[in-house]
Amino acid sequence: MVNLVEKCIYVLSVIYTVPREYKIGGHTAAPNSIRYLVSLKSTSGQHFCGGSLVHRYWVLTAAHCNIGAEQMMIVAGDYKVNIFEGTEQYAKPRILVIHPLYNRSTNNADIMLIKLRAPMVLNKYVSLAPLPRQGTGVAEGHVCRVSGWGYNSLEGGQVPVTLRTVTVPIVSTARCNSSDSFNGNITANMICAGYSTGGKDACKGDSGGPLVCDRRIYGVVSWGNGCGDAKFPGVYTAVSRFRRWIDQTIYENMTNT
């Protein structure tokens, strides 16, 4: 099983010396069309995870994207991650808040909030992500959209530069947990999305990015078994299970901004 923790580490150590392909089955997003999407970069400027701006001071991402606050930079307003376009805003993290139930082995509660040292300025390139209410769900078959600067395969290809996006339908937990798929490893804090024929999926570098359904972020790219495998849909952290935690965390940490 390929865990996106491993994918994230692999991105940091290898992808910028070995060319890679783009997201599986995706296409180039329109410039500045996904204004809440941010790039998490290492201090050397390498993109390794995505995230969503949910408050001027706060970014929502995956817990497994944690490489330490001192090792990362948050970039909003990005479109081509390796090219300076003049629309970017940069901020260093102040604190990283990982959900207390996060389990690195099972990927349960793979969600993290990053408080920025300085607020992002909202403009025509940067906006806030809309979140679902606590406990709301998305029906099986509902088509959602995942976006990021991730790769097309685990082997070979070209370094992605331009933001990519792809649509995928929600897969029921029962089907995703079947013996033909993840065999009981999908918890109540996860949702699955992908086609029964495979071929469209998130992949390395997409970790922490948004799965958007009905214009709200219902999922955070978490883990999977390969990329685009027909038997194994992409697995996302179910954001609606954590809406109260998100709001409470932001409220409790709003001092000393």
Coordinates of C-alpha atoms in Angstrom, one line a residue:
M1 CA 0.0 0.0 0.0
V2 CA 1.4 3.4 -1.0
N3 CA 0.9 5.9 1.9
L4 CA 0.9 9.6 1.0
V5 CA 3.3 10.1 3.9
E6 CA 5.8 8.2 1.8
K7 CA 4.7 10.1 -1.3
C8 CA 5.3 13.4 0.5
I9 CA 8.8 12.4 1.6
Y10 CA 9.5 11.0 -1.8
V11 CA 8.6 14.4 -3.3
L12 CA 11.0 16.2 -1.1
S13 CA 13.9 13.9 -1.8
V14 CA 13.6 12.8 -5.4
I15 CA 11.1 14.5 -7.7
Y16 CA 13.2 17.5 -8.5
T17 CA 16.1 15.5 -9.8
V18 CA 14.0 12.9 -11.7
P19 CA 11.4 14.3 -14.2
R20 CA 7.7 13.4 -13.5
E21 CA 4.3 13.4 -15.1
Y22 CA 1.3 15.5 -14.3
K23 CA -1.8 14.4 -12.3
I24 CA -3.5 11.3 -13.6
G25 CA -6.3 12.2 -16.1
G26 CA -6.3 15.8 -15.2
H27 CA -6.1 19.0 -17.2
T28 CA -4.7 22.5 -16.7
A29 CA -6.8 24.7 -14.5
A30 CA -7.7 28.2 -15.6
P31 CA -5.3 30.8 -14.2
N32 CA -6.2 31.9 -10.7
S33 CA -9.5 29.9 -10.8
I34 CA -8.8 28.1 -7.5
R35 CA -7.8 31.1 -5.4
Y36 CA -7.9 29.3 -2.0
L37 CA -5.3 26.7 -3.0
V38 CA -1.9 27.2 -1.5
S39 CA 1.5 25.4 -2.1
L40 CA 3.5 24.1 0.8
K41 CA 7.1 24.4 -0.1
S42 CA 10.4 23.5 1.6
T43 CA 12.8 26.3 2.5
S44 CA 14.7 25.4 -0.7
G45 CA 11.5 26.2 -2.8
Q46 CA 10.4 22.7 -3.6
H47 CA 6.6 22.1 -3.6
F48 CA 5.7 19.0 -1.6
C49 CA 2.0 19.4 -0.5
G50 CA -1.1 21.4 -1.2
G51 CA -3.4 23.2 1.3
S52 CA -6.4 25.5 1.4
L53 CA -6.6 28.9 2.9
V54 CA -9.6 28.8 5.4
H55 CA -8.8 32.1 7.2
R56 CA -6.3 34.9 6.5
Y57 CA -4.0 33.4 9.1
W58 CA -4.8 29.7 8.7
V59 CA -4.2 26.9 6.1
L60 CA -6.0 23.5 6.1
T61 CA -3.8 20.6 5.0
A62 CA -3.0 16.9 5.8
A63 CA -1.2 16.0 9.0
H64 CA 1.3 13.8 7.1
C65 CA 2.5 17.0 5.3
N66 CA 4.2 18.0 8.6
I67 CA 7.9 18.5 8.0
G68 CA 8.3 21.0 10.8
A69 CA 7.3 24.7 10.8
E70 CA 10.9 25.8 10.3
Q71 CA 11.3 23.7 7.2
M72 CA 8.3 25.1 5.2
M73 CA 7.0 28.2 3.5
I74 CA 3.3 28.7 2.5
V75 CA 2.6 30.3 -0.9
A76 CA -0.8 31.7 -1.9
G77 CA -1.7 33.1 -5.3
D78 CA 0.4 30.5 -7.1
Y79 CA -0.3 29.0 -10.5
K80 CA 3.0 27.9 -11.9
V81 CA 4.9 26.7 -8.9
N82 CA 8.4 27.0 -10.3
I83 CA 7.9 30.4 -11.9
F84 CA 7.5 33.8 -10.2
E85 CA 4.4 35.5 -11.7
G86 CA 4.0 38.4 -9.3
T87 CA 0.7 37.2 -7.9
E88 CA 2.2 35.1 -5.1
Q89 CA 2.1 35.8 -1.4
Y90 CA 4.5 34.1 1.1
A91 CA 4.2 33.4 4.8
K92 CA 6.1 31.3 7.3
P93 CA 4.1 29.1 9.7
R94 CA 3.9 30.2 13.3
I95 CA 2.4 26.9 14.6
L96 CA 1.3 23.5 13.2
V97 CA -1.8 22.0 14.9
I98 CA -2.2 18.3 14.1
H99 CA -5.4 16.6 15.1
P100 CA -5.0 14.7 18.3
L101 CA -6.5 11.5 16.8
Y102 CA -4.1 11.5 13.9
N103 CA -2.6 8.0 13.4
R104 CA 0.4 7.8 11.1
S105 CA -0.1 4.0 10.7
T106 CA -3.8 4.0 9.8
N107 CA -4.0 7.6 8.3
N108 CA -7.0 8.2 10.5
A109 CA -7.7 11.9 11.2
D110 CA -5.0 13.0 8.7
I111 CA -5.7 16.7 9.1
M112 CA -3.6 19.7 10.2
L113 CA -4.0 23.4 10.6
I114 CA -1.2 25.8 10.0
K115 CA -1.2 29.2 11.6
L116 CA 0.7 31.8 9.6
R117 CA 3.1 34.4 11.0
A118 CA 1.4 37.1 8.8
P119 CA -2.0 37.1 7.2
M120 CA -2.6 36.6 3.5
V121 CA -4.2 39.6 1.7
L122 CA -7.4 38.6 0.0
N123 CA -7.6 39.8 -3.6
K124 CA -8.4 38.5 -7.1
Y125 CA -5.7 35.9 -6.7
V126 CA -6.2 34.8 -3.1
S127 CA -9.5 33.9 -1.4
L128 CA -10.8 31.8 1.5
A129 CA -12.0 28.2 1.1
P130 CA -15.7 27.5 1.9
L131 CA -16.1 24.5 4.3
P132 CA -19.0 22.2 4.9
R133 CA -21.1 22.1 8.1
Q134 CA -20.2 19.6 10.7
G135 CA -21.5 16.1 9.9
T136 CA -22.7 16.8 6.4
G137 CA -22.0 14.2 3.7
V138 CA -21.8 13.8 -0.1
A139 CA -23.8 11.1 -1.8
E140 CA -22.2 8.2 -3.7
G141 CA -21.6 9.1 -7.4
H142 CA -21.6 12.8 -6.7
V143 CA -18.8 14.3 -8.9
C144 CA -16.2 16.4 -7.1
R145 CA -13.0 18.1 -8.1
V146 CA -9.4 17.7 -6.8
S147 CA -6.7 20.1 -7.7
G148 CA -3.0 20.5 -7.2
W149 CA 0.5 20.2 -8.5
G150 CA 0.7 16.4 -8.2
Y151 CA 2.1 13.8 -10.5
N152 CA 0.6 11.3 -13.0
S153 CA 2.4 8.2 -11.9
L154 CA 4.8 6.8 -9.3
E155 CA 7.5 6.3 -12.0
G156 CA 8.8 8.6 -14.7
G157 CA 7.4 11.8 -16.3
Q158 CA 8.0 15.5 -16.1
V159 CA 8.1 18.0 -13.2
P160 CA 4.6 19.6 -12.9
V161 CA 4.6 23.4 -13.0
T162 CA 1.1 24.5 -13.9
L163 CA -1.9 23.8 -11.6
R164 CA -3.9 20.8 -12.6
T165 CA -7.4 19.7 -11.8
V166 CA -9.5 16.5 -12.3
T167 CA -13.1 15.5 -11.5
V168 CA -13.8 12.2 -9.6
P169 CA -17.1 10.7 -8.2
I170 CA -17.6 9.8 -4.6
V171 CA -17.3 6.1 -3.8
S172 CA -19.3 4.6 -1.0
T173 CA -17.5 3.6 2.1
A174 CA -18.9 0.1 1.8
R175 CA -17.4 -0.4 -1.7
C176 CA -14.1 1.3 -0.7
N177 CA -13.9 -1.0 2.4
S178 CA -14.7 -4.2 0.5
S179 CA -12.3 -7.1 0.3
D180 CA -11.6 -6.2 -3.4
S181 CA -10.5 -2.7 -2.3
F182 CA -9.1 -1.4 1.0
N183 CA -10.5 -4.3 3.0
G184 CA -11.7 -2.5 6.1
N185 CA -9.0 0.2 6.3
I186 CA -11.3 3.1 5.6
T187 CA -12.5 4.8 8.8
A188 CA -15.5 7.0 9.5
N189 CA -13.1 10.0 9.1
M190 CA -12.3 9.2 5.5
I191 CA -14.1 9.4 2.2
C192 CA -13.2 7.8 -1.2
A193 CA -13.4 9.2 -4.7
G194 CA -12.5 7.7 -8.1
Y195 CA -13.8 6.0 -11.1
S196 CA -14.5 2.2 -11.3
T197 CA -12.4 2.2 -14.4
G198 CA -9.5 4.1 -12.7
G199 CA -7.4 6.5 -14.7
K200 CA -8.3 9.7 -12.8
D201 CA -6.8 10.4 -9.3
A202 CA -4.7 12.6 -7.1
C203 CA -1.0 11.5 -6.8
K204 CA 2.3 12.6 -5.3
G205 CA 2.4 16.3 -4.5
D206 CA -1.4 16.6 -4.2
S207 CA -1.3 15.6 -0.5
G208 CA -3.2 18.1 1.7
G209 CA -5.0 19.6 -1.3
P210 CA -8.8 20.1 -1.5
L211 CA -11.5 17.8 -2.8
V212 CA -14.3 20.2 -3.6
C213 CA -18.0 19.1 -3.9
D214 CA -20.7 21.7 -4.4
R215 CA -18.1 24.5 -4.0
R216 CA -17.1 23.3 -0.5
I217 CA -14.1 21.5 0.6
Y218 CA -15.3 18.1 1.7
G219 CA -12.0 16.3 1.5
V220 CA -8.3 16.7 2.0
V221 CA -6.0 14.5 -0.1
S222 CA -4.7 11.8 2.2
W223 CA -3.6 8.4 0.9
G224 CA -4.1 5.6 -1.5
N225 CA -2.8 2.5 -3.2
G226 CA -0.9 3.7 -6.2
C227 CA -2.5 6.4 -8.3
G228 CA -5.5 5.9 -10.6
D229 CA -5.9 2.2 -9.8
A230 CA -9.4 1.0 -10.7
K231 CA -9.6 -1.1 -7.5
F232 CA -8.3 1.6 -5.2
P233 CA -10.0 5.0 -5.3
G234 CA -8.2 8.0 -3.8
V235 CA -8.8 8.4 0.0
Y236 CA -9.5 11.8 1.5
T237 CA -9.9 13.1 5.1
A238 CA -13.6 13.9 5.6
V239 CA -13.5 17.6 6.4
S240 CA -17.1 17.7 7.7
R241 CA -16.1 15.4 10.5
F242 CA -13.6 18.0 11.7
R243 CA -15.5 21.3 11.1
R244 CA -16.0 21.9 14.8
W245 CA -12.3 21.2 15.5
I246 CA -11.3 23.5 12.8
D247 CA -13.4 26.4 14.1
Q248 CA -12.4 25.7 17.7
T249 CA -8.7 25.5 16.9
I250 CA -8.8 28.8 15.0
Y251 CA -10.8 30.5 17.8
E252 CA -8.5 29.3 20.6
N253 CA -5.3 30.3 18.8
M254 CA -6.3 33.8 17.5
T255 CA -4.4 35.6 20.2
N256 CA -0.9 36.9 19.5
T257 CA -1.6 37.3 15.8

